[in-house]
Short mmCIF file of C-alpha atoms in Angstrom, two decimals:
data_model
loop_
_atom_site.label_atom_id
_atom_site.label_comp_id
_atom_site.label_asym_id
_atom_site.label_seq_id
_atom_site.Cartn_x
_atom_site.Cartn_y
_atom_site.Cartn_z
CA MET A 928 78.70 81.12 -35.11
CA ASP A 929 80.52 80.69 -31.81
CA HIS A 930 82.81 77.70 -31.87
CA GLN A 931 83.38 76.18 -28.43
CA TYR A 932 86.59 74.21 -28.20
CA ILE A 933 89.45 73.43 -25.81
CA LYS A 934 92.32 75.82 -26.48
CA ASP A 935 94.86 74.43 -23.98
CA PRO A 936 97.23 72.08 -25.87
CA MET A 937 98.38 70.38 -22.64
CA ALA A 938 94.78 69.72 -21.56
CA ILE A 939 93.99 68.31 -25.02
CA GLU A 940 96.98 65.98 -24.85
CA ARG A 941 96.16 64.83 -21.32
CA LYS A 942 92.56 64.07 -22.18
CA SER A 943 93.62 62.31 -25.39
CA PHE A 944 95.92 59.95 -23.52
CA GLU A 945 93.20 59.22 -20.95
CA MET A 946 90.87 58.26 -23.79
CA ILE A 947 93.53 56.08 -25.41
CA SER A 948 94.26 54.31 -22.10
CA ALA A 949 90.55 53.69 -21.55
CA GLU A 950 90.02 52.33 -25.06
CA LEU A 951 93.06 50.06 -24.81
CA GLY A 952 91.17 48.37 -21.95
CA GLU A 953 92.99 45.30 -20.70
CA LYS A 954 95.81 45.94 -23.19
CA ASN A 955 96.59 49.14 -21.25
CA GLY A 956 99.67 49.21 -19.03
CA THR A 957 102.58 51.32 -17.87
CA GLY A 958 106.22 51.78 -18.74
CA LEU A 959 108.14 53.28 -21.63
CA LYS A 960 107.09 50.65 -24.19
CA MET A 961 103.44 51.38 -23.37
CA ASP A 962 104.13 55.14 -23.67
CA MET A 963 105.55 54.52 -27.14
CA ILE A 964 102.51 52.48 -28.20
CA LYS A 965 100.11 55.12 -26.85
CA ARG A 966 101.92 57.93 -28.63
CA VAL A 967 101.64 56.02 -31.89
CA ILE A 968 97.89 55.64 -31.34
CA HIS A 969 97.71 59.34 -30.44
CA THR A 970 99.35 60.29 -33.73
CA THR A 971 97.35 57.93 -35.96
CA ALA A 972 94.05 57.23 -34.14
CA ASP A 973 94.58 53.71 -35.46
CA PHE A 974 94.25 51.07 -32.75
CA GLU A 975 95.17 48.34 -35.23
CA LEU A 976 98.79 49.46 -34.74
CA THR A 977 98.70 48.14 -31.17
CA GLY A 978 98.83 44.67 -32.67
CA LEU A 979 101.31 45.53 -35.43
CA LEU A 980 104.04 47.16 -33.35
CA GLN A 981 106.83 44.75 -32.38
CA PHE A 982 109.64 45.58 -29.95
CA LYS A 983 112.83 43.57 -29.57
CA GLU A 984 113.37 42.70 -25.90
CA GLY A 985 114.83 45.74 -24.12
CA VAL A 986 114.94 48.00 -27.19
CA GLU A 987 113.06 50.77 -25.38
CA ASP A 988 115.82 50.97 -22.72
CA ARG A 989 118.47 50.82 -25.38
CA LEU A 990 116.85 53.82 -27.11
CA LEU A 991 116.51 55.62 -23.79
CA GLN A 992 120.19 55.18 -22.95
CA ALA A 993 121.21 56.18 -26.47
CA PHE A 994 119.26 59.45 -26.30
CA LYS A 995 120.45 60.18 -22.75
CA GLY A 996 123.97 59.70 -24.10
CA GLY A 997 123.40 62.17 -26.93
CA ALA A 998 123.29 59.68 -29.80
CA THR A 999 122.67 61.01 -33.31
CA ILE A 1000 119.31 60.30 -34.95
CA ILE A 1001 119.33 59.58 -38.67
CA SER A 1002 116.04 59.57 -40.54
CA ASP A 1003 115.19 58.66 -44.12
CA THR A 1004 112.64 61.46 -44.55
CA ASN A 1005 112.64 65.19 -43.94
CA MET A 1006 109.18 64.77 -42.42
CA ILE A 1007 110.65 62.67 -39.60
CA LYS A 1008 113.40 65.22 -39.06
CA ALA A 1009 110.77 67.99 -38.95
CA GLY A 1010 108.53 66.10 -36.54
CA ILE A 1011 111.03 65.09 -33.86
CA SER A 1012 110.95 67.53 -30.95
CA LYS A 1013 113.86 69.93 -31.46
CA LYS A 1014 113.45 71.21 -27.92
CA MET A 1015 113.86 67.81 -26.29
CA ALA A 1016 116.60 66.72 -28.69
CA HIS A 1017 118.52 69.89 -27.91
CA GLN A 1018 118.18 69.36 -24.15
CA LEU A 1019 119.78 65.94 -24.59
CA GLY A 1020 122.45 66.97 -27.09
CA VAL A 1021 120.82 64.72 -29.69
CA GLU A 1022 121.34 65.76 -33.33
CA ILE A 1023 118.89 64.83 -36.07
CA ASN A 1024 120.17 64.25 -39.59
CA CYS A 1025 118.55 63.41 -42.89
CA PHE A 1026 120.81 63.30 -45.93
CA VAL A 1027 118.36 62.18 -48.61
CA ASP A 1028 118.15 65.60 -50.30
CA SER A 1029 121.81 66.49 -49.83
CA GLU A 1030 124.08 67.21 -52.77
CA GLU A 1031 126.39 64.47 -51.48
CA ALA A 1032 123.60 61.86 -51.58
CA HIS A 1033 122.65 62.86 -55.14
CA GLN A 1034 126.23 62.47 -56.26
CA GLU A 1035 126.97 59.27 -54.35
CA ALA A 1036 123.73 57.67 -55.62
CA GLN A 1037 124.71 58.39 -59.22
CA GLU A 1038 128.28 57.18 -58.78
CA LYS A 1039 127.25 53.93 -57.08
CA GLY A 1040 124.07 53.36 -59.10
CA ILE A 1041 121.95 53.14 -55.94
CA THR A 1042 118.93 55.06 -54.65
CA ARG A 1043 119.39 58.39 -52.87
CA SER A 1044 117.85 56.80 -49.77
CA MET A 1045 120.63 54.21 -49.81
CA ALA A 1046 123.35 56.78 -50.44
CA ALA A 1047 121.99 58.82 -47.53
CA ILE A 1048 122.49 55.79 -45.26
CA ASP A 1049 126.07 55.32 -46.52
CA ILE A 1050 126.79 58.96 -45.66
CA ALA A 1051 125.24 58.58 -42.20
CA ALA A 1052 127.21 55.41 -41.53
CA ARG A 1053 130.44 57.40 -41.89
CA LEU A 1054 129.44 59.83 -39.11
CA PRO A 1055 131.29 59.39 -35.82
CA GLY A 1056 129.49 58.47 -32.60
CA LYS A 1057 126.44 56.47 -31.59
CA LYS A 1058 123.52 56.29 -34.00
CA VAL A 1059 119.82 55.56 -33.97
CA PHE A 1060 118.13 55.10 -37.35
CA VAL A 1061 114.48 55.97 -37.93
CA ILE A 1062 113.14 54.75 -41.27
CA GLY A 1063 109.55 55.68 -42.14
CA ASN A 1064 109.44 55.49 -45.88
CA ALA A 1065 112.20 53.77 -47.84
CA PRO A 1066 112.61 49.99 -47.70
CA THR A 1067 115.86 50.48 -49.64
CA ALA A 1068 117.22 52.55 -46.71
CA LEU A 1069 116.37 49.75 -44.28
CA TYR A 1070 117.97 47.09 -46.49
CA ARG A 1071 121.08 49.26 -46.82
CA ILE A 1072 121.38 49.48 -43.03
CA LEU A 1073 121.21 45.68 -42.85
CA GLU A 1074 123.85 45.31 -45.58
CA LEU A 1075 126.24 47.71 -43.82
CA ILE A 1076 125.76 45.91 -40.51
CA GLU A 1077 126.50 42.57 -42.19
CA GLN A 1078 129.66 44.11 -43.69
CA ASN A 1079 130.65 45.37 -40.23
CA SER A 1080 130.56 48.94 -41.53
CA LEU A 1081 127.79 50.02 -39.15
CA SER A 1082 126.75 49.22 -35.61
CA PRO A 1083 123.67 51.27 -34.65
CA GLU A 1084 122.35 51.48 -31.10
CA ALA A 1085 118.90 50.68 -32.42
CA VAL A 1086 116.80 50.86 -35.57
CA ILE A 1087 113.21 52.06 -35.69
CA GLY A 1088 112.08 50.43 -38.91
CA VAL A 1089 108.57 51.51 -39.85
CA PRO A 1090 108.48 52.08 -43.63
CA VAL A 1091 104.93 52.16 -44.98
CA GLY A 1092 103.97 50.72 -48.32
CA PHE A 1093 102.97 48.07 -50.77
CA VAL A 1094 106.27 47.05 -52.37
CA GLY A 1095 109.11 45.89 -50.16
CA ALA A 1096 108.03 47.61 -46.93
CA ALA A 1097 106.74 44.51 -45.12
CA GLU A 1098 109.65 42.41 -46.38
CA SER A 1099 112.26 44.97 -45.31
CA LYS A 1100 110.79 45.11 -41.79
CA GLU A 1101 110.71 41.31 -41.62
CA ALA A 1102 114.41 41.27 -42.59
CA LEU A 1103 115.20 43.79 -39.84
CA TRP A 1104 113.20 41.80 -37.29
CA THR A 1105 115.08 38.60 -38.20
CA ALA A 1106 118.47 40.29 -37.72
CA ASP A 1107 120.13 40.46 -34.31
CA ILE A 1108 119.63 44.22 -33.91
CA PRO A 1109 117.67 46.15 -31.25
CA SER A 1110 114.66 47.27 -33.25
CA VAL A 1111 111.06 48.41 -33.32
CA ILE A 1112 108.93 47.56 -36.35
CA THR A 1113 105.35 47.66 -37.54
CA LYS A 1114 104.40 44.33 -39.05
CA GLY A 1115 102.95 44.42 -42.56
CA ARG A 1116 102.28 47.41 -44.78
CA LYS A 1117 101.43 50.06 -42.22
CA GLY A 1118 103.99 52.53 -40.89
CA GLY A 1119 105.17 55.97 -41.93
CA SER A 1120 106.92 59.11 -40.81
CA THR A 1121 104.38 60.11 -38.15
CA ILE A 1122 104.74 56.70 -36.49
CA GLY A 1123 108.53 56.97 -36.46
CA VAL A 1124 108.27 60.44 -34.95
CA ALA A 1125 105.83 59.29 -32.27
CA LEU A 1126 108.12 56.44 -31.20
CA VAL A 1127 111.13 58.77 -30.97
CA ASN A 1128 109.33 61.59 -29.16
CA ALA A 1129 107.95 59.19 -26.52
CA VAL A 1130 111.50 58.09 -25.69
CA LEU A 1131 112.90 61.62 -25.81
CA LYS A 1132 110.24 62.68 -23.30
CA GLU A 1133 111.28 59.96 -20.88
CA ALA A 1134 114.96 60.77 -21.40
CA VAL A 1135 114.44 64.45 -20.64
CA LYS A 1136 112.49 63.52 -17.51
CA ASP A 1137 115.31 61.17 -16.44
CA ILE A 1138 118.02 63.79 -16.72
CA GLY A 1139 115.83 66.20 -14.74
CA LYS A 1140 115.39 68.95 -17.31
CA MET B 277 122.97 37.38 -46.58
CA ASP B 278 122.07 38.76 -49.99
CA HIS B 279 118.99 40.94 -49.83
CA GLN B 280 117.05 41.00 -53.10
CA TYR B 281 114.91 44.10 -53.47
CA ILE B 282 113.70 46.60 -56.08
CA LYS B 283 116.00 49.61 -56.08
CA ASP B 284 114.17 51.78 -58.65
CA PRO B 285 111.93 54.26 -56.79
CA MET B 286 109.80 54.93 -59.90
CA ALA B 287 109.21 51.21 -60.43
CA ILE B 288 108.27 50.81 -56.75
CA GLU B 289 105.77 53.67 -56.99
CA ARG B 290 104.26 52.36 -60.22
CA LYS B 291 103.82 48.87 -58.84
CA SER B 292 102.38 50.27 -55.58
CA PHE B 293 99.69 52.22 -57.39
CA GLU B 294 98.82 49.16 -59.50
CA MET B 295 98.32 47.17 -56.30
CA ILE B 296 96.22 49.93 -54.75
CA SER B 297 94.03 50.16 -57.87
CA ALA B 298 93.56 46.39 -57.88
CA GLU B 299 92.65 46.27 -54.18
CA LEU B 300 90.20 49.14 -54.52
CA GLY B 301 88.28 46.84 -56.89
CA GLU B 302 85.00 48.36 -57.96
CA LYS B 303 85.78 51.51 -55.93
CA ASN B 304 88.67 52.16 -58.35
CA GLY B 305 88.29 54.94 -60.90
CA THR B 306 90.07 57.74 -62.68
CA GLY B 307 90.44 61.49 -62.32
CA LEU B 308 92.16 63.82 -59.91
CA LYS B 309 89.94 62.99 -56.91
CA MET B 310 90.77 59.30 -57.36
CA ASP B 311 94.49 60.17 -57.64
CA MET B 312 94.23 61.99 -54.31
CA ILE B 313 92.50 59.04 -52.65
CA LYS B 314 95.07 56.59 -54.01
CA ARG B 315 97.99 58.73 -52.85
CA VAL B 316 96.50 58.79 -49.35
CA ILE B 317 96.27 54.99 -49.40
CA HIS B 318 99.84 54.83 -50.73
CA THR B 319 101.09 56.92 -47.80
CA THR B 320 99.12 55.12 -45.06
CA ALA B 321 98.40 51.59 -46.37
CA ASP B 322 95.04 52.15 -44.68
CA PHE B 323 92.11 51.38 -46.97
CA GLU B 324 89.64 52.50 -44.31
CA LEU B 325 90.49 56.06 -45.36
CA THR B 326 88.75 55.47 -48.71
CA GLY B 327 85.48 55.67 -46.80
CA LEU B 328 86.56 58.51 -44.50
CA LEU B 329 87.76 61.01 -47.08
CA GLN B 330 85.11 63.55 -48.07
CA PHE B 331 85.46 66.05 -50.91
CA LYS B 332 83.26 69.07 -51.41
CA GLU B 333 81.93 69.13 -54.99
CA GLY B 334 84.64 70.47 -57.30
CA VAL B 335 87.25 71.06 -54.58
CA GLU B 336 89.87 69.07 -56.50
CA ASP B 337 89.60 71.46 -59.48
CA ARG B 338 89.63 74.43 -57.16
CA LEU B 339 92.90 73.17 -55.64
CA LEU B 340 94.31 72.47 -59.09
CA GLN B 341 93.54 75.99 -60.31
CA ALA B 342 94.93 77.48 -57.10
CA PHE B 343 98.25 75.67 -57.46
CA LYS B 344 98.47 76.42 -61.18
CA GLY B 345 97.97 80.06 -60.22
CA GLY B 346 100.80 79.96 -57.68
CA ALA B 347 98.69 80.12 -54.52
CA THR B 348 100.47 80.00 -51.16
CA ILE B 349 100.14 76.85 -49.05
CA ILE B 350 99.87 77.32 -45.31
CA SER B 351 100.28 74.28 -43.05
CA ASP B 352 99.86 73.87 -39.30
CA THR B 353 102.83 71.50 -38.94
CA ASN B 354 106.44 71.59 -40.03
CA MET B 355 106.03 67.95 -41.03
CA ILE B 356 103.53 68.95 -43.72
CA LYS B 357 105.85 71.71 -44.92
CA ALA B 358 108.71 69.21 -45.06
CA GLY B 359 106.66 66.61 -46.91
CA ILE B 360 105.20 68.69 -49.72
CA SER B 361 107.27 68.34 -52.89
CA LYS B 362 109.55 71.39 -53.06
CA LYS B 363 110.42 70.58 -56.65
CA MET B 364 106.82 70.62 -57.87
CA ALA B 365 105.88 73.62 -55.70
CA HIS B 366 108.83 75.55 -57.11
CA GLN B 367 107.87 74.71 -60.71
CA LEU B 368 104.44 76.22 -60.03
CA GLY B 369 105.61 79.22 -58.02
CA VAL B 370 103.79 77.87 -54.98
CA GLU B 371 105.23 78.88 -51.61
CA ILE B 372 104.79 76.76 -48.48
CA ASN B 373 104.57 78.46 -45.10
CA CYS B 374 104.23 77.23 -41.54
CA PHE B 375 104.37 79.86 -38.82
CA VAL B 376 103.72 77.72 -35.73
CA ASP B 377 107.33 77.86 -34.49
CA SER B 378 107.95 81.47 -35.50
CA GLU B 379 108.88 84.13 -32.97
CA GLU B 380 105.91 86.14 -34.18
CA ALA B 381 103.47 83.29 -33.41
CA HIS B 382 104.95 82.84 -29.93
CA GLN B 383 104.50 86.52 -29.19
CA GLU B 384 101.06 86.87 -30.76
CA ALA B 385 99.79 83.78 -28.91
CA GLN B 386 100.90 85.24 -25.57
CA GLU B 387 99.45 88.66 -26.28
CA LYS B 388 96.09 87.31 -27.42
CA GLY B 389 95.94 84.37 -24.98
CA ILE B 390 95.46 81.86 -27.80
CA THR B 391 97.38 78.78 -28.96
CA ARG B 392 100.43 79.14 -31.18
CA SER B 393 98.56 77.16 -33.83
CA MET B 394 95.84 79.82 -33.80
CA ALA B 395 98.32 82.70 -33.85
CA ALA B 396 100.06 81.05 -36.81
CA ILE B 397 96.75 81.14 -38.72
CA ASP B 398 96.26 84.82 -37.86
CA ILE B 399 99.71 85.58 -39.26
CA ALA B 400 99.00 83.59 -42.42
CA ALA B 401 95.65 85.34 -42.90
CA ARG B 402 97.51 88.67 -43.21
CA LEU B 403 99.64 87.41 -46.14
CA PRO B 404 98.70 88.82 -49.55
CA GLY B 405 97.48 86.57 -52.37
CA LYS B 406 95.55 83.33 -52.73
CA LYS B 407 95.83 80.75 -49.99
CA VAL B 408 95.30 77.05 -49.47
CA PHE B 409 95.35 75.79 -45.89
CA VAL B 410 96.49 72.27 -44.98
CA ILE B 411 95.74 71.31 -41.38
CA GLY B 412 96.96 67.91 -40.19
CA ASN B 413 97.25 68.28 -36.46
CA ALA B 414 95.63 71.19 -34.65
CA PRO B 415 91.83 71.43 -34.35
CA THR B 416 92.38 74.93 -32.92
CA ALA B 417 93.99 75.97 -36.22
CA LEU B 418 90.98 74.72 -38.15
CA TYR B 419 88.53 76.49 -35.83
CA ARG B 420 90.55 79.68 -36.18
CA ILE B 421 90.29 79.50 -39.97
CA LEU B 422 86.51 79.17 -39.64
CA GLU B 423 86.34 82.12 -37.23
CA LEU B 424 88.37 84.35 -39.55
CA ILE B 425 86.20 83.39 -42.52
CA GLU B 426 83.06 84.22 -40.53
CA GLN B 427 84.61 87.59 -39.64
CA ASN B 428 85.37 88.18 -43.34
CA SER B 429 89.09 88.38 -42.49
CA LEU B 430 90.01 85.40 -44.63
CA SER B 431 88.85 83.87 -47.89
CA PRO B 432 90.93 80.80 -48.71
CA GLU B 433 90.77 79.05 -52.09
CA ALA B 434 90.33 75.77 -50.25
CA VAL B 435 91.01 74.08 -46.92
CA ILE B 436 92.40 70.58 -46.53
CA GLY B 437 91.24 69.80 -43.00
CA VAL B 438 92.61 66.50 -41.79
CA PRO B 439 93.65 66.90 -38.13
CA VAL B 440 94.09 63.56 -36.37
CA GLY B 441 93.12 62.97 -32.78
CA PHE B 442 90.84 62.20 -29.92
CA VAL B 443 89.84 65.63 -28.61
CA GLY B 444 88.27 68.11 -30.99
CA ALA B 445 89.64 66.70 -34.25
CA ALA B 446 86.41 65.07 -35.49
CA GLU B 447 84.33 68.04 -34.32
CA SER B 448 86.59 70.58 -36.03
CA LYS B 449 86.38 68.69 -39.32
CA GLU B 450 82.60 68.44 -39.01
CA ALA B 451 82.48 72.23 -38.50
CA LEU B 452 84.60 72.76 -41.63
CA TRP B 453 82.41 70.38 -43.63
CA THR B 454 79.26 72.24 -42.56
CA ALA B 455 80.70 75.59 -43.65
CA ASP B 456 80.36 76.80 -47.24
CA ILE B 457 84.05 76.41 -48.06
CA PRO B 458 85.77 74.22 -50.67
CA SER B 459 87.28 71.53 -48.48
CA VAL B 460 88.61 68.01 -48.12
CA ILE B 461 88.26 66.25 -44.77
CA THR B 462 88.69 62.85 -43.18
CA LYS B 463 85.62 61.98 -41.15
CA GLY B 464 86.22 60.99 -37.54
CA ARG B 465 89.50 60.72 -35.66
CA LYS B 466 91.86 59.66 -38.41
CA GLY B 467 93.99 62.11 -40.34
CA GLY B 468 97.46 63.55 -39.90
CA SER B 469 100.35 65.28 -41.62
CA THR B 470 101.16 62.46 -44.05
CA ILE B 471 97.55 62.46 -45.30
CA GLY B 472 97.62 66.24 -45.81
CA VAL B 473 100.89 65.92 -47.72
CA ALA B 474 99.56 63.11 -49.92
CA LEU B 475 96.47 65.13 -50.88
CA VAL B 476 98.59 68.18 -51.78
CA ASN B 477 101.26 66.27 -53.69
CA ALA B 478 98.64 64.49 -55.81
CA VAL B 479 97.24 67.85 -56.92
CA LEU B 480 100.69 69.38 -57.44
CA LYS B 481 101.59 66.46 -59.71
CA GLU B 482 98.52 67.09 -61.88
CA ALA B 483 99.19 70.83 -61.90
CA VAL B 484 102.78 70.37 -63.07
CA LYS B 485 101.59 68.00 -65.79
CA ASP B 486 98.97 70.55 -66.89
CA ILE B 487 101.43 73.40 -67.29
CA GLY B 488 103.71 71.04 -69.28
CA LYS B 489 106.78 71.07 -67.03
#
């Protein structure tokens, strides 16, 4: 059997975004926030997320400036770390860290009697420089970020808080949204690593364009 | 502010699966196939997938036997590779490979005038031993698997074909479903790396239990 299919990844992506724009109809628009929404749809094929994504006023510019300034990304899952474009991050001098499987996180979690996801946030908080957190899985990681901010031990540029799940996920995102922190969330249960990655990669793309690389 | 939240990951997972079982209502059931469906819901919070997932008769046992026999997993994305449980894979002697970013795939794609995703499949097809493919992103990777099977250059134990997207994804999964290959697919546009990972990890869990580790 002869399978006929488009083999040009750029053509596939272009056509996909045209279809997404068309299906968004009157909700379609331009600008970085819209790019972020469309990339999430592209990565999930789930238009319900259009209504679930919430952006704090100006957070997209805050993320853009952070990445143009070479901020460090900290994720709660290795999937997010794997999915963020290494090429674009490298062009911007952006490092991507995930400490959840590190020996240090194991040890610190045991010593403090907390989850490894929480210990991984504590480790990240001690890094120097500007930080953007991307949480796709662990509500406990998101709560830990909020606790450290309240204790003045952490001051992130922005937090992408999109944990998915049935226990604690929605509540943790609601707590982030209530706090005075530049953030992006997905309301309710939906979220996940691919959504976090899509939001980051959309901003990285704009940042790379801005610096003319 | 004092944030009250469950900090025991095992308790969170247990409660999550109880909620999923309850919400599935009369669609709820037991067995490995049901475990796979529930883990997909757990990872997406998207109950629509219950109706989109399709399993070829007996594919879950075929996957189980493959993993118990130490088959090699080949994924099209680094996110899938990152998300599959290394601990369980290691206990079973299952290796996880993704060649899409390899130097070899770059070179082979240029030489043959194909996508890197396709070249990565060609490289994987030349590996010795039993293979399970997990495709979460690239329709071209899935079509390449079908082409190699038709050319008798590849005979995988099973294919988890869940690419997400607007151009070619649904068609590629339909082509896989039509072929005489043990497979799991998601009908239509939805799919993605997290879904591929959930399906694999559900089977790995059962396999580890079976071998008594």
